[in-house]
Coordinates of C-alpha atoms and ligand atoms in Angstrom, one line a residue:
M1 CA -0.1 -0.1 0.0
K2 CA 1.4 3.3 -0.9
R3 CA 1.5 6.0 2.0
I4 CA -0.6 9.1 1.4
K5 CA 1.7 12.1 0.3
C6 CA 0.9 15.6 1.8
S7 CA 0.6 16.8 -1.8
Q8 CA -2.2 14.3 -2.2
I9 CA -3.9 15.5 1.0
L10 CA -3.8 19.0 -0.3
V11 CA -5.4 18.1 -3.7
V12 CA -8.1 16.1 -1.8
L13 CA -8.6 19.0 0.7
A14 CA -8.9 21.5 -2.3
L15 CA -11.5 19.3 -4.1
M16 CA -13.4 19.2 -0.8
A17 CA -13.3 22.9 -0.3
M18 CA -14.7 23.3 -3.9
S19 CA -17.6 20.9 -3.2
A20 CA -20.9 21.8 -2.0
C21 CA -20.0 21.1 1.6
R22 CA -22.7 22.8 3.8
D23 CA -20.8 22.7 6.9
V24 CA -18.6 25.7 7.0
N25 CA -17.0 25.0 10.3
K26 CA -15.9 21.5 9.2
K27 CA -14.2 23.0 6.1
A28 CA -12.3 25.3 8.5
I29 CA -11.3 22.5 10.6
I30 CA -10.0 20.6 7.5
S31 CA -7.9 23.4 6.0
E32 CA -6.4 24.3 9.3
T33 CA -4.8 20.7 9.5
A34 CA -3.8 20.7 5.9
G35 CA -0.1 19.9 5.5
T36 CA 0.5 19.6 9.3
N37 CA 0.3 15.9 9.6
M38 CA -0.1 12.6 7.9
Q39 CA -3.7 12.1 8.7
T40 CA -6.4 11.5 6.3
P41 CA -8.9 14.3 5.7
M42 CA -11.5 12.0 7.5
E43 CA -9.3 11.8 10.6
S44 CA -8.9 15.5 10.6
T45 CA -12.7 16.0 10.3
L46 CA -13.5 13.7 13.3
Q47 CA -12.8 15.9 16.1
Q48 CA -12.2 13.9 19.5
T49 CA -14.0 16.8 21.3
N50 CA -17.1 16.3 19.5
F51 CA -17.2 12.8 20.8
D52 CA -16.1 13.4 24.5
T53 CA -19.1 13.6 26.5
I54 CA -21.3 12.0 29.3
I55 CA -24.4 10.1 28.7
D56 CA -26.4 8.5 31.4
G57 CA -23.6 9.2 33.5
R58 CA -21.0 7.4 31.6
A59 CA -18.0 8.7 29.6
V60 CA -18.3 8.5 25.8
K61 CA -15.2 8.7 23.6
L62 CA -13.9 8.1 20.0
Y63 CA -11.4 5.2 19.7
W64 CA -9.3 4.9 16.6
L65 CA -8.2 1.3 15.6
E66 CA -5.4 1.1 13.0
N67 CA -3.1 -1.6 11.4
K68 CA -1.0 -1.5 8.2
D69 CA -4.1 -1.6 6.0
L70 CA -7.0 0.0 7.8
K71 CA -8.2 2.6 10.1
M72 CA -11.3 2.5 12.0
A73 CA -13.0 5.1 14.4
I74 CA -15.5 3.7 16.9
T75 CA -17.7 5.2 19.7
N76 CA -18.7 3.5 22.7
Y77 CA -21.9 5.2 22.3
G78 CA -23.9 2.3 20.7
G79 CA -20.7 0.5 20.1
R80 CA -20.7 2.0 16.6
I81 CA -18.3 2.3 13.7
V82 CA -18.2 6.0 12.9
A83 CA -15.5 5.9 10.1
L84 CA -13.8 2.9 8.3
L85 CA -10.9 3.9 6.0
T86 CA -9.5 1.4 3.5
P87 CA -7.1 2.1 0.5
D88 CA -8.5 2.2 -3.1
Q89 CA -6.1 1.1 -6.1
D90 CA -3.9 4.2 -5.7
G91 CA -3.3 3.8 -2.0
N92 CA -5.6 6.7 -1.0
Y93 CA -7.8 6.1 1.9
V94 CA -11.6 6.1 1.3
D95 CA -14.0 6.2 4.2
V96 CA -16.4 3.6 3.2
S97 CA -18.9 3.9 6.2
I98 CA -21.7 6.4 6.8
G99 CA -21.6 8.2 10.0
Y100 CA -21.9 11.5 11.7
S101 CA -19.2 14.0 13.1
S102 CA -20.3 14.4 16.6
I103 CA -22.2 12.6 19.4
K104 CA -24.8 15.2 19.2
D105 CA -25.8 14.2 15.7
Y106 CA -26.1 10.6 17.0
V107 CA -28.3 11.4 19.8
D108 CA -30.4 14.1 17.8
S109 CA -30.8 12.1 14.7
D110 CA -33.8 10.3 13.5
E111 CA -31.5 7.6 12.1
T112 CA -30.0 6.0 15.0
Y113 CA -28.5 2.8 13.6
F114 CA -25.6 4.0 11.4
G115 CA -22.6 1.8 12.4
A116 CA -24.3 0.6 15.4
T117 CA -24.2 -2.7 17.4
I118 CA -27.8 -3.9 17.4
G119 CA -29.3 -5.9 20.0
R120 CA -30.7 -7.6 22.1
V121 CA -32.5 -8.9 18.8
G122 CA -31.6 -7.6 15.4
N123 CA -34.6 -6.9 12.9
R124 CA -38.2 -7.4 13.5
I125 CA -40.4 -9.3 16.0
A126 CA -44.0 -9.3 14.9
K127 CA -46.0 -7.0 17.1
G128 CA -43.1 -7.1 19.6
K129 CA -44.6 -10.1 21.1
F130 CA -43.1 -13.7 21.7
S131 CA -43.5 -16.6 24.1
L132 CA -40.6 -18.4 25.7
D133 CA -41.3 -21.5 28.0
G134 CA -44.9 -20.7 28.1
T135 CA -44.5 -17.0 29.2
E136 CA -45.5 -14.3 26.7
Y137 CA -43.2 -11.3 26.5
S138 CA -43.8 -7.9 24.8
V139 CA -41.3 -5.5 23.4
V140 CA -42.4 -2.0 22.9
P141 CA -43.2 -1.6 19.2
N142 CA -41.0 0.9 17.4
N143 CA -41.7 0.1 13.8
N144 CA -45.5 0.6 13.2
E145 CA -46.9 -2.3 15.0
N146 CA -43.7 -4.4 15.2
A147 CA -40.5 -4.3 17.3
L148 CA -37.2 -3.4 15.4
H149 CA -33.6 -3.9 16.4
G150 CA -34.2 -4.5 20.3
G151 CA -37.2 -2.1 20.7
E152 CA -37.0 1.7 21.3
N153 CA -33.9 2.0 23.2
G154 CA -31.9 -0.8 21.7
F155 CA -28.2 -1.4 22.2
Q156 CA -27.4 1.6 19.8
D157 CA -28.5 3.9 22.5
K158 CA -26.4 2.5 25.2
V159 CA -22.9 3.5 26.5
W160 CA -20.5 0.6 26.5
D161 CA -17.6 0.0 28.7
A162 CA -14.6 0.3 26.5
E163 CA -11.1 -1.4 26.7
Q164 CA -8.4 -0.9 23.9
P165 CA -5.8 -3.7 24.7
D166 CA -3.9 -2.6 21.6
T167 CA -3.9 -0.4 18.6
K168 CA -6.0 -2.8 16.5
T169 CA -8.5 -4.0 19.1
L170 CA -11.4 -2.6 21.0
I171 CA -13.5 -4.5 23.5
L172 CA -16.9 -3.3 24.4
R173 CA -19.1 -4.6 27.3
Y174 CA -22.6 -3.9 28.1
T175 CA -25.0 -5.5 30.7
S176 CA -28.7 -5.3 29.8
P177 CA -30.8 -5.6 32.7
D178 CA -33.6 -8.2 33.2
M179 CA -36.6 -7.0 31.3
E180 CA -34.9 -4.2 29.5
E181 CA -37.2 -3.2 26.6
G182 CA -39.3 -6.3 27.6
F183 CA -36.6 -9.1 27.3
P184 CA -36.1 -11.6 30.2
G185 CA -32.7 -12.0 31.9
N186 CA -29.6 -10.0 32.7
L187 CA -27.7 -10.5 29.5
T188 CA -23.9 -9.8 29.8
V189 CA -22.7 -8.8 26.3
K190 CA -19.1 -8.4 24.9
V191 CA -18.4 -7.1 21.5
T192 CA -14.7 -7.3 20.1
Y193 CA -13.7 -5.3 17.2
S194 CA -10.4 -6.0 15.6
L195 CA -8.5 -5.4 12.4
T196 CA -6.9 -8.5 11.1
D197 CA -3.7 -9.0 9.2
N198 CA -5.7 -9.9 6.1
R199 CA -7.4 -6.3 5.8
A200 CA -10.6 -7.4 7.5
V201 CA -12.7 -5.8 10.3
R202 CA -13.6 -8.6 12.6
M203 CA -16.6 -8.4 14.9
E204 CA -17.0 -11.0 17.6
Y205 CA -19.8 -11.2 20.0
E206 CA -20.3 -13.1 23.2
A207 CA -23.2 -13.1 25.6
T208 CA -24.5 -14.9 28.6
T209 CA -27.7 -14.7 30.6
D210 CA -29.3 -15.6 34.0
K211 CA -32.8 -16.4 32.7
A212 CA -33.8 -18.0 29.3
T213 CA -34.0 -15.1 26.6
V214 CA -33.6 -14.4 22.9
V215 CA -30.4 -12.9 21.4
N216 CA -29.5 -11.9 17.8
L217 CA -26.7 -9.5 17.5
T218 CA -25.2 -7.8 14.6
N219 CA -23.7 -4.6 13.2
H220 CA -25.6 -2.1 11.3
T221 CA -22.9 -0.3 9.2
Y222 CA -24.2 1.4 6.1
F223 CA -21.5 1.2 3.4
N224 CA -20.8 3.2 0.3
L225 CA -17.6 1.5 -1.3
N226 CA -17.2 4.6 -3.4
G227 CA -16.8 6.6 -0.2
E228 CA -19.4 8.3 2.1
G229 CA -21.3 11.0 0.2
S230 CA -20.2 9.9 -3.1
G231 CA -23.7 9.0 -4.4
S232 CA -25.9 6.3 -5.3
I233 CA -24.9 2.7 -4.5
L234 CA -27.3 1.3 -7.3
N235 CA -24.2 0.6 -9.7
H236 CA -22.2 -1.3 -7.0
S237 CA -21.9 -5.0 -8.0
L238 CA -23.2 -7.5 -5.5
Q239 CA -22.8 -11.3 -5.3
L240 CA -24.8 -13.1 -2.4
Y241 CA -23.9 -16.7 -1.6
A242 CA -27.6 -17.5 -1.0
D243 CA -29.9 -19.7 -3.0
Q244 CA -32.9 -18.7 -0.9
F245 CA -34.3 -15.7 0.9
T246 CA -37.1 -15.2 3.5
P247 CA -40.2 -13.5 1.8
V248 CA -41.9 -11.0 3.8
D249 CA -45.4 -9.4 4.4
Q250 CA -46.2 -5.8 4.0
G251 CA -45.0 -5.0 7.6
L252 CA -41.7 -6.8 6.7
I253 CA -42.3 -9.8 8.8
P254 CA -41.2 -13.2 7.2
T255 CA -43.9 -15.3 6.0
G256 CA -42.0 -18.2 7.2
E257 CA -41.3 -19.7 3.6
L258 CA -37.6 -20.0 2.4
K259 CA -37.9 -19.0 -1.3
N260 CA -35.6 -19.8 -4.1
V261 CA -34.0 -16.9 -5.6
K262 CA -34.1 -18.4 -9.0
G263 CA -35.8 -16.2 -11.8
T264 CA -36.6 -13.4 -9.1
P265 CA -34.7 -9.9 -8.8
F266 CA -33.3 -11.6 -5.5
D267 CA -31.0 -13.9 -7.5
F268 CA -27.4 -12.4 -6.7
K269 CA -25.8 -15.8 -7.2
D270 CA -23.7 -14.2 -10.0
F271 CA -22.6 -10.6 -9.9
N272 CA -25.5 -8.2 -10.6
T273 CA -25.6 -4.3 -10.0
I274 CA -27.6 -3.5 -7.1
G275 CA -29.9 -1.3 -9.2
S276 CA -30.3 -3.4 -12.3
R277 CA -33.6 -5.0 -11.2
I278 CA -34.5 -3.0 -8.4
D279 CA -37.5 -1.3 -10.2
E280 CA -39.0 -4.4 -11.6
E281 CA -42.5 -5.2 -10.7
D282 CA -42.2 -7.6 -7.8
R283 CA -44.4 -8.0 -4.7
Q284 CA -41.3 -8.6 -2.4
L285 CA -39.5 -5.4 -3.8
A286 CA -42.8 -3.4 -3.3
F287 CA -43.0 -4.6 0.4
G288 CA -39.4 -3.6 0.9
G289 CA -39.5 -0.5 -1.2
G290 CA -36.4 -2.1 -2.7
Y291 CA -34.1 -4.7 -1.2
D292 CA -34.7 -5.1 2.4
H293 CA -34.7 -8.9 2.9
N294 CA -32.9 -11.7 4.8
F295 CA -30.9 -14.0 2.7
V296 CA -30.5 -17.6 3.8
L297 CA -26.6 -18.4 3.4
N298 CA -25.7 -21.5 1.6
G299 CA -22.8 -22.1 3.9
T300 CA -20.0 -21.9 1.4
K301 CA -17.1 -22.3 3.9
S302 CA -14.1 -20.0 4.1
N303 CA -11.8 -20.0 7.0
G304 CA -14.6 -21.7 9.0
M305 CA -17.1 -19.0 8.2
N306 CA -19.8 -18.7 5.6
H307 CA -18.8 -16.6 2.7
A308 CA -21.9 -14.4 2.5
A309 CA -21.3 -11.7 0.0
T310 CA -19.0 -9.7 -2.3
V311 CA -19.4 -6.1 -3.2
V312 CA -17.6 -3.9 -5.6
G313 CA -17.6 -0.2 -5.6
D314 CA -18.0 0.9 -9.2
L315 CA -16.0 4.0 -9.0
S316 CA -13.3 3.2 -6.4
G317 CA -12.9 -0.5 -7.3
I318 CA -12.8 -1.2 -3.5
V319 CA -14.1 -4.8 -3.0
M320 CA -15.9 -6.1 0.4
D321 CA -16.0 -9.7 1.3
V322 CA -18.5 -10.6 4.0
Y323 CA -17.8 -13.8 6.0
T324 CA -19.8 -14.8 9.0
Q325 CA -20.8 -17.8 11.4
E326 CA -24.4 -16.6 11.1
P327 CA -27.0 -18.3 8.9
G328 CA -28.5 -15.1 7.6
I329 CA -27.7 -11.8 6.1
Q330 CA -30.0 -8.7 5.8
F331 CA -29.3 -7.0 2.5
Y332 CA -30.8 -3.3 2.9
C333 CA -30.2 -0.6 0.4
G334 CA -31.1 2.6 2.0
N335 CA -34.6 2.6 0.9
F336 CA -35.5 4.6 4.0
M337 CA -32.8 7.1 3.6
A338 CA -34.3 10.6 3.0
S339 CA -31.8 13.4 2.9
E340 CA -32.8 14.5 6.4
N341 CA -29.2 14.2 8.0
T342 CA -26.0 15.7 7.3
L343 CA -23.1 13.2 7.5
K344 CA -19.5 13.6 8.5
S345 CA -18.4 14.3 4.8
G346 CA -20.9 17.2 4.6
A347 CA -23.1 15.3 2.2
K348 CA -26.9 14.4 3.1
D349 CA -27.8 10.8 3.7
D350 CA -29.7 10.7 0.3
Y351 CA -32.0 8.0 -0.8
R352 CA -30.0 4.7 -1.5
T353 CA -26.5 6.3 -1.1
A354 CA -25.4 3.2 1.2
F355 CA -26.2 -0.4 1.9
C356 CA -26.2 -2.7 4.7
L357 CA -25.2 -6.4 5.0
E358 CA -26.3 -7.3 8.5
T359 CA -25.1 -10.8 9.6
Q360 CA -27.9 -12.4 11.6
H361 CA -30.5 -15.2 12.5
F362 CA -33.4 -14.6 10.6
P363 CA -36.0 -11.9 11.5
D364 CA -38.8 -12.8 13.8
S365 CA -37.1 -15.8 14.8
P366 CA -38.9 -16.1 18.2
N367 CA -42.1 -16.6 16.4
Q368 CA -40.9 -18.8 13.6
Q369 CA -40.5 -22.5 14.7
D370 CA -38.7 -23.7 11.6
F371 CA -36.0 -20.9 11.7
P372 CA -32.8 -21.5 13.5
S373 CA -33.4 -20.8 17.2
I374 CA -32.1 -17.6 19.0
T375 CA -33.0 -18.7 22.4
L376 CA -30.1 -18.6 25.0
R377 CA -30.4 -20.3 28.3
P378 CA -28.3 -19.8 31.6
G379 CA -25.1 -21.9 31.4
E380 CA -24.8 -21.4 27.6
V381 CA -22.6 -18.9 25.9
Y382 CA -23.6 -17.2 22.9
H383 CA -20.9 -16.8 20.4
T384 CA -20.5 -15.6 17.0
A385 CA -18.2 -13.7 14.6
S386 CA -18.3 -12.0 11.3
E387 CA -15.6 -10.4 8.9
Y388 CA -15.8 -7.5 6.4
K389 CA -12.6 -7.9 4.3
F390 CA -11.3 -5.2 2.0
S391 CA -9.4 -5.5 -1.1
F392 CA -9.6 -3.7 -4.6
R393 CA -9.7 -4.7 -8.4
Ligands
LIG1 C1 -32.6 -2.6 8.5 C2 -34.2 -3.0 8.4 C3 -34.8 -1.9 7.6 C4 -34.5 -0.5 8.2 C5 -33.1 -0.3 8.6 C6 -32.9 0.9 9.6 O1 -32.1 -3.6 9.2 O2 -34.3 -4.3 7.7 O3 -36.2 -2.2 7.2 O4 -35.4 -0.6 9.3 O5 -32.6 -1.5 9.3 O6 -33.4 2.0 8.9

């Protein structure tokens, strides 16, 4: 990988200054730091002071992880990735994750999931209700009549305890109290983010409980492999190693069926651009407003994990491979993005300018007997891992 030269930084900074950046203060911060260090523009933009705060009496900070290939900024508010920098073919760092430039924006914004750790149960639970060992539980509905991503105040709103054992690892811990958001059991959760030697971001999850409960943890990073704020993701190419997906009803609750993707716009077994069939007349696309579906992974093994997806940024040539120990992946292509929030690059979060690939057990698992179970009992250890690996072509 080539190192970034100061002259390259100045060119990028000049281009940024010419662009329609709405945040004048941010531009000032960038130009002040020009030429004074070897930071990427994004590192210069993210001011530590905008992340140092106290929420619920607990300290919030921004942590940088770095190895020879990747740089990643994470805040312990929601255990979320704020920036993820990977080199393109020319060795220039590109920030491929969507985020905000301050904790205030994360707290105030109506889109609370950018980059976040999602729990206790990722995706939807129909009507927020489920039964476990004969007892019915209710999670407060926060997505029409359904519960989404762990209810109203899911793990994305929690301050996690953080420990950085070395420059490329961050360990986050949170104990979710019994009946938090309506879920039974004190759940002790540990999430380890690390940068691996083969250019991957690794996310490892562990959890234990003192009462039977349900757990389905994931990460909700929104990616744009051409770089945050660089427009539509519809020309990104996508391959999903999945012969089946789980069709949904109008409320995006799975019907329980596993449907073969063959002959449908959901067939990404070979590379296809995300946008090539997104406007086809298709009931499932209509329900999702585009792609917003769980794919059933074939279990194509690579390093002991399922190879889930490969995505290529059309303008950058940046490639992302997703590997996971989970049986499914939610492919969501930013259908609810509505230009309502200003991102750290100064751009708005425009419609379909980012996509998510959330590794997971299937949505509404507590109510679907034929889906792999997400029940965790006392004495058991929930353990899962996923990797997002970067290269270029
Ligand atoms: C996804 C979900 C979408 C949407 C998004 C957050 O995981 O499938 O329907 O809710 O999160 O905006």
